[in-house]
Coordinates of C-alpha atoms and ligand atoms in Angstrom, one line a residue:
X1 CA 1.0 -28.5 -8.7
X2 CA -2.7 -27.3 -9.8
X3 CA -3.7 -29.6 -6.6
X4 CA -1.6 -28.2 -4.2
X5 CA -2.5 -24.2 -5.0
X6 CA -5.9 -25.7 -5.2
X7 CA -5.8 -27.2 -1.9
X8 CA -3.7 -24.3 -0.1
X9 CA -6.3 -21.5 -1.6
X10 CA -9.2 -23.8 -0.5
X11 CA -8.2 -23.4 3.2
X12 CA -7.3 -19.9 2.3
X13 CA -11.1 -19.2 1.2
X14 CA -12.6 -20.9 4.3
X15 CA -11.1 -19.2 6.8
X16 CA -11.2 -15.7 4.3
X17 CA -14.4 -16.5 2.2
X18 CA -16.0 -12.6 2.4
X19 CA -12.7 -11.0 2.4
X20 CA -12.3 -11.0 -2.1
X21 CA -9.9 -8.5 -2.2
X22 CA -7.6 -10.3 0.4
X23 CA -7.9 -14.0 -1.6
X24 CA -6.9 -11.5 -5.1
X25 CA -3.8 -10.8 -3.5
X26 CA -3.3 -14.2 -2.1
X27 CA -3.9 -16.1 -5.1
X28 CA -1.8 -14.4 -7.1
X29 CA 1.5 -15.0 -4.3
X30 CA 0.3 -19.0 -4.0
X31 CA 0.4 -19.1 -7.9
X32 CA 3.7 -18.1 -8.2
X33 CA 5.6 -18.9 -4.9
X34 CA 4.2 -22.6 -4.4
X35 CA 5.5 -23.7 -7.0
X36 CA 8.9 -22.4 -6.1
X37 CA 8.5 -23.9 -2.6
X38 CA 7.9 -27.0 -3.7
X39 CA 11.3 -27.2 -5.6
X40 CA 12.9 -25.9 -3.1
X41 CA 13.3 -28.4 0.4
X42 CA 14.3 -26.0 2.8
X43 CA 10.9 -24.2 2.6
X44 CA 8.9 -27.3 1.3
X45 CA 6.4 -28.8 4.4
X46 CA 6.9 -26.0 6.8
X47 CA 3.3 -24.3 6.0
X48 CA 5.6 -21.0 5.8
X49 CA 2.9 -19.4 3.2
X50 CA 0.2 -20.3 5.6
X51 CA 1.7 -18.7 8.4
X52 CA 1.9 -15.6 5.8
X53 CA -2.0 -15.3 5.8
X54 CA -2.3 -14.8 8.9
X55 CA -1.9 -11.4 10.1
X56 CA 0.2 -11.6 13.6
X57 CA -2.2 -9.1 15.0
X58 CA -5.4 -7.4 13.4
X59 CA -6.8 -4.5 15.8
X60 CA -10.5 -3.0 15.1
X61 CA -11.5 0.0 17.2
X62 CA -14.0 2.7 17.6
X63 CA -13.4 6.5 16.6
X64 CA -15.9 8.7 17.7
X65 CA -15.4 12.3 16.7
X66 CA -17.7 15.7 16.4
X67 CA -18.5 17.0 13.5
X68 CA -18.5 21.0 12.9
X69 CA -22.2 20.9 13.2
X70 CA -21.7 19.4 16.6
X71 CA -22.9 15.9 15.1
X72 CA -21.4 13.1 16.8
X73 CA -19.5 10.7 14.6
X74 CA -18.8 7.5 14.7
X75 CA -16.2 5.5 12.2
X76 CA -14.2 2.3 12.3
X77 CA -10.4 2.4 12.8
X78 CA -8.2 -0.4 11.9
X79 CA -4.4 -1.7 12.1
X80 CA -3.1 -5.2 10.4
X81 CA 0.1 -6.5 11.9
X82 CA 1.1 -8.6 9.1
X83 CA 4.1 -9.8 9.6
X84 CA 7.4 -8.8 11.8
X85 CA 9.9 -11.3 10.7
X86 CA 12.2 -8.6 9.4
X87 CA 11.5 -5.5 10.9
X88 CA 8.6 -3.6 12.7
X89 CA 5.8 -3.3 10.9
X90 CA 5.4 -0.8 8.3
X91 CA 2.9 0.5 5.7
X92 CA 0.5 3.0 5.2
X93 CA -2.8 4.3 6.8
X94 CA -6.2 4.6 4.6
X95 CA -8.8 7.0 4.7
X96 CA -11.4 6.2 2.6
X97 CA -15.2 5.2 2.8
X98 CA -14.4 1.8 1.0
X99 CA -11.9 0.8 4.0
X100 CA -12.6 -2.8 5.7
X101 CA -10.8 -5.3 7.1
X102 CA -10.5 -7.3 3.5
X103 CA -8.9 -4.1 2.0
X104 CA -6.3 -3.6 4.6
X105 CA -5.4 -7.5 5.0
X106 CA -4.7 -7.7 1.0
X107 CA -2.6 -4.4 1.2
X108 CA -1.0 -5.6 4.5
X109 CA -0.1 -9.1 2.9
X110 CA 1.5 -6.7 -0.1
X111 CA 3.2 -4.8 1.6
X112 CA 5.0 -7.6 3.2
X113 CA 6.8 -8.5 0.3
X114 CA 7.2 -5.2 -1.0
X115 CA 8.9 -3.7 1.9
X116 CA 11.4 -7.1 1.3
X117 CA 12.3 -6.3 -1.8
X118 CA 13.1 -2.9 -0.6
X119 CA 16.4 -4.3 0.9
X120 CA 15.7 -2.1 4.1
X121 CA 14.4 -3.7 7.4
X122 CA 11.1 -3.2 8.0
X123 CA 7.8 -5.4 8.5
X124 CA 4.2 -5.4 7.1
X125 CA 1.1 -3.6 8.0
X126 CA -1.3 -1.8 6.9
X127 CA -4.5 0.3 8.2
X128 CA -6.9 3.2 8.1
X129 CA -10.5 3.5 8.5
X130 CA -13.8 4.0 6.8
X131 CA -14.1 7.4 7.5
X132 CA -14.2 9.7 3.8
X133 CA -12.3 12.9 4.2
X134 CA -13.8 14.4 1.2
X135 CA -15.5 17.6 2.0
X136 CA -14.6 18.1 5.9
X137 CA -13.2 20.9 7.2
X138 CA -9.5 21.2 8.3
X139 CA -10.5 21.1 11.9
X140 CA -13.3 17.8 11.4
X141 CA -9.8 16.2 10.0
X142 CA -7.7 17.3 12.9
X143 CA -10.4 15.8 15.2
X144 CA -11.3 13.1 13.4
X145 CA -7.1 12.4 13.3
X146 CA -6.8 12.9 16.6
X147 CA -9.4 10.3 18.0
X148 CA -8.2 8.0 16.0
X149 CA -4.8 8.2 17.4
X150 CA -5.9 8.4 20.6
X151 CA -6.2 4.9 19.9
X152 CA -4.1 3.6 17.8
X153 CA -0.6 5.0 19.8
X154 CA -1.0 1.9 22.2
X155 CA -0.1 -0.6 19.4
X156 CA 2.4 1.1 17.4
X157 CA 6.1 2.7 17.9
X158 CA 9.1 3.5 16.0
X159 CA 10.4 0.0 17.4
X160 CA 7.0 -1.6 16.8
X161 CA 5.2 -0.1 13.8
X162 CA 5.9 2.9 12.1
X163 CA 2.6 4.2 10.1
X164 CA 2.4 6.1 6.7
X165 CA 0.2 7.7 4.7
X166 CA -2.0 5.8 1.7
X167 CA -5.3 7.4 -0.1
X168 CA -7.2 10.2 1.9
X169 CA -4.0 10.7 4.4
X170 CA -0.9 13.0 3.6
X171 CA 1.3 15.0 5.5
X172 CA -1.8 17.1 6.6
X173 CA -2.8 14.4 8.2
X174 CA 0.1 13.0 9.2
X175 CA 0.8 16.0 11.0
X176 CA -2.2 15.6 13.5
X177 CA -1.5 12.3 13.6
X178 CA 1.6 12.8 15.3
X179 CA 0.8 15.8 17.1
X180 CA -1.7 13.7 19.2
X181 CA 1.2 10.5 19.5
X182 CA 3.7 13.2 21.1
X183 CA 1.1 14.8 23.0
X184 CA -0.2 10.9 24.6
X185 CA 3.8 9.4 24.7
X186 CA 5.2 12.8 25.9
X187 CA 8.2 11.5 23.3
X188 CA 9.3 12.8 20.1
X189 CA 10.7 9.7 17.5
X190 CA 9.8 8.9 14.1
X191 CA 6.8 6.8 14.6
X192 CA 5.0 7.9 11.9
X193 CA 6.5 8.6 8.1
X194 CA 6.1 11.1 5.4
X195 CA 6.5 13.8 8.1
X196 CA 6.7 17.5 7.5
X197 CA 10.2 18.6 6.6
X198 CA 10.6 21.0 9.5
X199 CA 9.3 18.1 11.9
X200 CA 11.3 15.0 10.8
X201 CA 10.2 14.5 7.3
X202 CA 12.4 13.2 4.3
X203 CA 12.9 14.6 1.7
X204 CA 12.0 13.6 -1.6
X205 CA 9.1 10.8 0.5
X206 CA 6.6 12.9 -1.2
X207 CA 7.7 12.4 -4.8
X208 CA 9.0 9.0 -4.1
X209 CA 6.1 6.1 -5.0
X210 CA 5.6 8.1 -8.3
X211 CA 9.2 8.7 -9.1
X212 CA 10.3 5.1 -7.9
X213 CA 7.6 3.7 -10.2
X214 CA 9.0 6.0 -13.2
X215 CA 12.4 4.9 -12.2
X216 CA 10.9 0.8 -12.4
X217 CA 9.5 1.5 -15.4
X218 CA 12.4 3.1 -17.1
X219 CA 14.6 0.4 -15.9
X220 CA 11.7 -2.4 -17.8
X221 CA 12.1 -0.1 -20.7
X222 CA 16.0 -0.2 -20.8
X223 CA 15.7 -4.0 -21.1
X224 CA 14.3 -3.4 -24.5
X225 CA 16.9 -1.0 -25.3
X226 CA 14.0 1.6 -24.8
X227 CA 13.3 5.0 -22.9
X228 CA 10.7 7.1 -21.9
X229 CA 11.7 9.6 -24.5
X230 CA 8.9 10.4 -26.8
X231 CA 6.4 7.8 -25.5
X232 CA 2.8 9.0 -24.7
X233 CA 1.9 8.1 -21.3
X234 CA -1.4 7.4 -19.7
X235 CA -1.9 8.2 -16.5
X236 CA -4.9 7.0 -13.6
X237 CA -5.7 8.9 -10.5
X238 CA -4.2 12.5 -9.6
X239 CA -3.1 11.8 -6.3
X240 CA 0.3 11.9 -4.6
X241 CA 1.1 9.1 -6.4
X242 CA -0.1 10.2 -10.0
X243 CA 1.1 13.7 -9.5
X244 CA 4.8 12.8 -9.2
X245 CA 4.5 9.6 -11.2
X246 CA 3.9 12.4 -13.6
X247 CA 6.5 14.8 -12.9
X248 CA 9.2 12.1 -13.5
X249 CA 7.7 10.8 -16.9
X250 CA 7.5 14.1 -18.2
X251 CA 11.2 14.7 -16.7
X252 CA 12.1 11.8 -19.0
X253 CA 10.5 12.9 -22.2
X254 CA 7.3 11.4 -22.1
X255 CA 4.1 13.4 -23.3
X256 CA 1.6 12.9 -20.6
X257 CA -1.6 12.9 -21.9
X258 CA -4.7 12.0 -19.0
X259 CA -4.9 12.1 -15.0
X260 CA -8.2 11.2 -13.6
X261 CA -10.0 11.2 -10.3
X262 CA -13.3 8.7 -9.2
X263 CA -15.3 10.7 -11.1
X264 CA -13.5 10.6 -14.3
X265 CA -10.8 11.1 -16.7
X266 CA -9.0 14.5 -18.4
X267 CA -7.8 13.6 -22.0
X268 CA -4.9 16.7 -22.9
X269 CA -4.1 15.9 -26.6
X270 CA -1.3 18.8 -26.3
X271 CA 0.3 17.3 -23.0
X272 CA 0.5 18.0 -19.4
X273 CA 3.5 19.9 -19.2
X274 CA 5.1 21.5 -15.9
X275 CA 2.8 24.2 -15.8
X276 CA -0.2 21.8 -16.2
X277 CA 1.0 19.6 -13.8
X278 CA 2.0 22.6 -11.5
X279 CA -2.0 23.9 -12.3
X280 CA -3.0 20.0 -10.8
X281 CA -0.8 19.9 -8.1
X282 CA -3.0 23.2 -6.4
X283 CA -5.7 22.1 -7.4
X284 CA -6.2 18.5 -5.6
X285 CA -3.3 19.5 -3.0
X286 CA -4.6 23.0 -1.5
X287 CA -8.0 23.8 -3.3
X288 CA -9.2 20.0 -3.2
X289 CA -10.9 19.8 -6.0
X290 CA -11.9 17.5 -8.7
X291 CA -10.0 17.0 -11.9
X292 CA -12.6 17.6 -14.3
X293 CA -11.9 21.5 -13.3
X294 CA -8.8 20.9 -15.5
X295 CA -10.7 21.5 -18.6
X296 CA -11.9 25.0 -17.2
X297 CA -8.9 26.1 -17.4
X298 CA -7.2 24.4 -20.6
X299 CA -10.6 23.8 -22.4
X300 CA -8.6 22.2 -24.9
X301 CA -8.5 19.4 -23.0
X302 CA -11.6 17.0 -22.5
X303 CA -13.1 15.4 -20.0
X304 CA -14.9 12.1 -19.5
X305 CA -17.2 11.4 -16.6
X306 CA -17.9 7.8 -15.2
X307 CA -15.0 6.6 -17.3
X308 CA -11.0 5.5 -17.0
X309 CA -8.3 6.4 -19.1
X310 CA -7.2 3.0 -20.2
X311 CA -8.9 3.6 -23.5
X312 CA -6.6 6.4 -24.7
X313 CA -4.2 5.1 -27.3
X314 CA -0.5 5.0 -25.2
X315 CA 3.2 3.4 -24.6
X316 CA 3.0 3.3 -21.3
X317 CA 0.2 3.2 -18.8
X318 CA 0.6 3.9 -15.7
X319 CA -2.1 3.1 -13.3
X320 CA -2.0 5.3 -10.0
X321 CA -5.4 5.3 -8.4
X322 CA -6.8 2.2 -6.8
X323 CA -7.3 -1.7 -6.9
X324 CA -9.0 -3.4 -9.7
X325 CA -9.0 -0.2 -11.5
X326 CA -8.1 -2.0 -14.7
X327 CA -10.0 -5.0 -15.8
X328 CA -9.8 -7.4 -18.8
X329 CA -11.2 -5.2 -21.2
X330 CA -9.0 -2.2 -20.8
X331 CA -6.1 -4.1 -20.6
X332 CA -7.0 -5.7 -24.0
X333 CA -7.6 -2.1 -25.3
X334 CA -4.4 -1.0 -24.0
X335 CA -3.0 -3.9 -26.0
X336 CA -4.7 -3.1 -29.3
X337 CA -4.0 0.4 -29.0
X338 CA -0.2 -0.2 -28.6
X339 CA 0.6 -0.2 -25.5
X340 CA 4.1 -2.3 -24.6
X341 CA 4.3 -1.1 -21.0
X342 CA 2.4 -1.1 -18.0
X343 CA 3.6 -0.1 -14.8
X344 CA 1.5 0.0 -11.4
X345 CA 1.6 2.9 -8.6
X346 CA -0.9 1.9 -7.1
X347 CA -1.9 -1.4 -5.0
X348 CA -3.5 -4.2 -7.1
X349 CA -4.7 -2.0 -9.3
X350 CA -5.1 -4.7 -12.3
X351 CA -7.3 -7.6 -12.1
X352 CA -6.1 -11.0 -12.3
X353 CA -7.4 -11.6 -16.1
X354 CA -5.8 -8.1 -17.0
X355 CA -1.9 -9.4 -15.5
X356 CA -3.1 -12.4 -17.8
X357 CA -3.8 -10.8 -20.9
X358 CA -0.3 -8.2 -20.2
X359 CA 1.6 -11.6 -19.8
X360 CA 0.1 -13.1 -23.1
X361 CA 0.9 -10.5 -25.2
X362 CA 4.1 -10.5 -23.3
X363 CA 4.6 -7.3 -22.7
X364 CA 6.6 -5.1 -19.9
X365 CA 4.2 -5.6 -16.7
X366 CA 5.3 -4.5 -13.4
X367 CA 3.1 -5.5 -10.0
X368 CA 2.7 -2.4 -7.2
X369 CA 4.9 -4.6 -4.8
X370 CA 7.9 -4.1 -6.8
X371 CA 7.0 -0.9 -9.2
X372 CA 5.2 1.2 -6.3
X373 CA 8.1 0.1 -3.0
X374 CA 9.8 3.9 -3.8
X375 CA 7.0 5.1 -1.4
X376 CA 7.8 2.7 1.4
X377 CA 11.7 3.0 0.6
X378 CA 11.8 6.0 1.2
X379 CA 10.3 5.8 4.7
X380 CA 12.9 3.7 5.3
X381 CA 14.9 5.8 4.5
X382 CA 12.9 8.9 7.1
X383 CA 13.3 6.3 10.0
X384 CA 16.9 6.1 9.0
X385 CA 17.7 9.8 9.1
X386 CA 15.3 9.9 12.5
X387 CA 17.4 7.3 14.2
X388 CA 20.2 9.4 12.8
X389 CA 19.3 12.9 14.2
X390 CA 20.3 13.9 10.5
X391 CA 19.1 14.7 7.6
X392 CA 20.2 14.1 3.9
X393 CA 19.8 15.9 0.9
X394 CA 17.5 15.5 -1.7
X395 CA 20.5 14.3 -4.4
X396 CA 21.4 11.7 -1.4
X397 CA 17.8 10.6 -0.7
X398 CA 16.6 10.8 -4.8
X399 CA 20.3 8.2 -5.9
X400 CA 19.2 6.2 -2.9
X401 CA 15.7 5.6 -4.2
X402 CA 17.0 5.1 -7.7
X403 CA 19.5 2.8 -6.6
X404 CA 16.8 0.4 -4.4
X405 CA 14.2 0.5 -7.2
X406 CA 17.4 -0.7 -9.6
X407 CA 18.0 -3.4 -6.7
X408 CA 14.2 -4.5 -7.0
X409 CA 14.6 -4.8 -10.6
X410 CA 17.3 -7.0 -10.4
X411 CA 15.5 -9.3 -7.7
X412 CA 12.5 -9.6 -10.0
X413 CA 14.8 -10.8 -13.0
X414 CA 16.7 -13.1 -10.6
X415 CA 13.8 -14.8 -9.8
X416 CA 11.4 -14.1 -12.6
X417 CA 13.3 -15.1 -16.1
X418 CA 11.0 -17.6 -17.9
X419 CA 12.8 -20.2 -20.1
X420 CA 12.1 -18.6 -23.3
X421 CA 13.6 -15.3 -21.7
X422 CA 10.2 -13.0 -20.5
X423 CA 10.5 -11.6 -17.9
X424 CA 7.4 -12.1 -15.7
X425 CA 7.8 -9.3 -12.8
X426 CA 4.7 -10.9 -10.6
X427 CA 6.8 -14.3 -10.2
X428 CA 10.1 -12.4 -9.5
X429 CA 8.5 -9.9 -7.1
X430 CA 6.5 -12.7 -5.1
X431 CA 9.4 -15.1 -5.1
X432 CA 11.8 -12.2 -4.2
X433 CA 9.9 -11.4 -1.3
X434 CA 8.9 -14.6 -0.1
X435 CA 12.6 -15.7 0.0
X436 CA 13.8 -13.0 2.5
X437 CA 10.7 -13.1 5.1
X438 CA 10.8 -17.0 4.7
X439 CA 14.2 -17.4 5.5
X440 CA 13.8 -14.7 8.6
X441 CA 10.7 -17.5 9.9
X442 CA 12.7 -19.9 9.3
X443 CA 15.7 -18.5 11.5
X444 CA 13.4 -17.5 14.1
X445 CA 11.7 -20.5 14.7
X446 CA 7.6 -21.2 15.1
X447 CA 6.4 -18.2 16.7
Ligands
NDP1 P1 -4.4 10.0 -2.9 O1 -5.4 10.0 -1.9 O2 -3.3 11.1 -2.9 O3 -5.0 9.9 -4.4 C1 -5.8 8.9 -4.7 C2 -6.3 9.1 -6.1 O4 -6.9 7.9 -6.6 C3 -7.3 10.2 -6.3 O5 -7.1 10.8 -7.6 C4 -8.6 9.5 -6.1 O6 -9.7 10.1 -6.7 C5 -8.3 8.2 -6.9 N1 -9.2 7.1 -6.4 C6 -9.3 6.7 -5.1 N2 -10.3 5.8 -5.0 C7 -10.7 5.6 -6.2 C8 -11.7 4.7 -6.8 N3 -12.4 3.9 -6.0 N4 -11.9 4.8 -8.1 C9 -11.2 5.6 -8.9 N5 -10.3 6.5 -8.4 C10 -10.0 6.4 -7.1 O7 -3.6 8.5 -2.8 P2 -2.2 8.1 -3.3 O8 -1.9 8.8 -4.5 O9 -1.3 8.1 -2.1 O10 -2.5 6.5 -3.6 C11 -2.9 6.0 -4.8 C12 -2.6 4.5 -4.9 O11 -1.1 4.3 -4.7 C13 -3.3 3.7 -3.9 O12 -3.5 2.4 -4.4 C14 -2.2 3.5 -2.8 O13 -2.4 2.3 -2.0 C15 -1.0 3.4 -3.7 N6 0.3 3.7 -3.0 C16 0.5 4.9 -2.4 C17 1.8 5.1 -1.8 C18 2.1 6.4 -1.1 O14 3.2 6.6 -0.7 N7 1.1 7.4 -1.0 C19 2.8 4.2 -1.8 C20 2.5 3.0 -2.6 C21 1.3 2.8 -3.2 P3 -10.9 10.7 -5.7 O15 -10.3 12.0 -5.3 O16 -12.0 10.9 -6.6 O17 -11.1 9.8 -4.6
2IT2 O1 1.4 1.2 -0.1 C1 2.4 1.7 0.4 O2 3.5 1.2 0.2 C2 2.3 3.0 1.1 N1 1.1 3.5 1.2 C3 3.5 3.6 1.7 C4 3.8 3.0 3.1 C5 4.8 3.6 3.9 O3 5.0 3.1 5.0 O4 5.5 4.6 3.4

């Protein structure tokens, strides 16, 4: 078996050798789904997993843009078409300096089997660009969104691929984005997701990857006859995704005790409560600031620059920032410090030898795909309501969401049981997944 992942990755790494991030996300699938198509004939000598690797379509273009001091700008834009085998593609866009095509091809290939374990139709991409919206004006956004649409609307449709948000774009952006794809199509439809509310939006999409992953996590807990009552919860990031990843946890009973942003971590001894959180929320959402302002206004609180919260003694840790966020070395201090559950918001944001060292100590470890699909779900769940002409409420959308991430937790414990019981959530997930697109190829034929 070590052969054959050896062998697959091999051909993986010529073809993908200065793309890191993408063979990260890659290994870890091959590790756990070879195996199973080996034992399994129907899948077995059909190169479905290579076929996965390789995107359908990857588009690279130019965005040129004018700055407010009349500079002209010029950034990359990007779109991977992953995969199509169950629905058009879907997945977020990226804003953020760090953006390349190795970055968007491991969150594409993610996002493939996390949009199948959602249960809902819909494809993989991914894309965004290099461009860092960090201290541009409203109207360098709008114009910097707009260029890059004036692009991108050839390749994508509510039929075809349905964008989102991811870091650096939220419904600000989202907004120009699809200002400037009615304005080019002359058609209204819900090509894009996480949409205003008086333009097509859903609601709850906003709270949803940090409530589904709450919702994951309680679910993990409730296998030990647990709950989030009481715990002290450790929290990365202070994003959309840490933000409402809070607001469930502290729904729940947990004492939050950090958010943090690239610069560093706030440590609040006393808690975040709902004020707090409400004090955050305006501060990174409207004011865009940085979170070590947090202790200027509760200097209680500390703050930490240059480091992560992963050494703060905790239950549960919920990383909601960015890939590789979490290496070896904090997961082993989560471990010593206590820790018996970790559950990701964000995308790959544990290193390989961190999952290793969660699985040793065999505690609760979810993997983005399956802990972070609430986002995702839930723009399902927009594109439903737009092909609808309706709108539900947020009770209807919020049991929906808490009934998919229960149906993701079942498919990783379907698939993920080990024989002396553990459950190990990166082979359910990745099997999960794999299953439903495969059989879709499979059905469709070699195309
Ligand atoms: P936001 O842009 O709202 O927030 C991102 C947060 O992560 C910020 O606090 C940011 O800090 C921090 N961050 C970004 N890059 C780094 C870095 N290199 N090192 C440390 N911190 C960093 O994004 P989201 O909350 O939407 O996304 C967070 C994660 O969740 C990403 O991995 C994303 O892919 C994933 N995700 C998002 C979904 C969604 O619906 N939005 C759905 C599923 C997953 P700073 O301000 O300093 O950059
Ligand atoms: O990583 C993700 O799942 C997202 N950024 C959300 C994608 C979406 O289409 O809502």
């Amino acid at each position: 078996m070590k052969q054959t992942i050896e062998a697959f990755l091999d051909l993986v790494k010529q073809r993908n050798g200065h793309e890191p991030e993408f063979l990260q996300a890659v290994e870890e699938v091959a590790e756990t789904v070879l195996p199973y198509i080996v034992k399994h004939d129907i899948y077995y000598g059909k190169n479905i997993l290579l076929r996965m690797v390789e995107p359908e379509r990857l588009i690279s273009f130019r965005v040129s843009w004018v700055d407010d001091d009349g500079e002209i700008q010029v950034n990359r834009g990007y779109r991977v078409q992953m995969n199509s085998s169950i629905g058009p593609y879907k997945g977020g866009l990226r804003f953020h300096p760090t953006v390349n095509a190795s970055i968007l091809k491991f969150l594409a290939f993610e996002q493939v089997f996390k949009n199948a374990l959602t249960t809902l139709p819909m494809g993989g991409g991914k894309g965004g660009s290099d461009f860092d919206p960090k201290g541009k004006s409203d109207n360098e956004i709008m114009r910097f969104c707009h260029a890059f649409m004036s692009e991108l609307f050839r390749y994508i449709g509510h039929n075809t691929d349905v964008p989102a948000g991811d870091i650096g774009v939220g419904t600000r952006e989202i907004g120009f984005l699809f200002g400037m794809y009615k304005k080019l199509t002359n058609e209204f439809t819900g090509v894009l997701t996480g949409k205003g509310m008086s333009w097509g939006g859903s609601l709850i999409r906003p709270e949803a990857t940090g409530y589904g992953n709450v919702y994951f996590a309680q679910k993990m807990l409730e296998t030990k006859g647990d709950n989030f009552k009481g715990k002290t919860v450790v929290i990365s990031g202070s994003g959309n995704v840490a933000q409402y990843a809070a607001e469930k946890a502290l729904h729940l009973g947990g004492k939050i005790v950090t958010l943090s942003d690239s610069s560093g971590y706030i440590y609040d001894a006393n808690g975040i409560d709902e004020e707090k959180l409400a004090f955050v929320m305006e501060l990174k959402n409207i004011k865009r600031g940085r979170i070590s302002e947090y202790v200027d206004t509760y200097p209680d609180a500390e703050y930490f620059e240059g480091k992560t919260p992963w050494e703060v003694k905790c239950h549960v840790a919920l990383p909601c920032a960015t890939q590789n966020e979490l290496d070896e070395n904090d997961a082993k201090l989560l471990l010593k410090n206590g820790c018996i559950c970790v559950s990701e918001g964000a995308n790959m944001p544990s290193t390989k030898e961190a999952i290793a060292a969660f699985h040793k100590a065999k505690i609760l470890f979810a993997p983005g795909k399956a802990s972070n699909a609430g986002g995702v779900a839930t723009s399902g769940l927009e594109m439903t309501q737009n092909s609808l002409r309706f709108k539900w409420s947020r009770e209807e959308v919020d049991s929906k969401l808490k009934e998919i991430m229960n149906d993701i937790h079942a498919s990783c414990l379907e698939y993920g049981k080990d024989e002396d019981g553990y459950i190990d959530y990166v082979k359910g997930a990745n099997i999960a997944g794999f299953v439903k697109v495969a059989d879709a190829m499979l059905a469709q034929g070699i195309v």
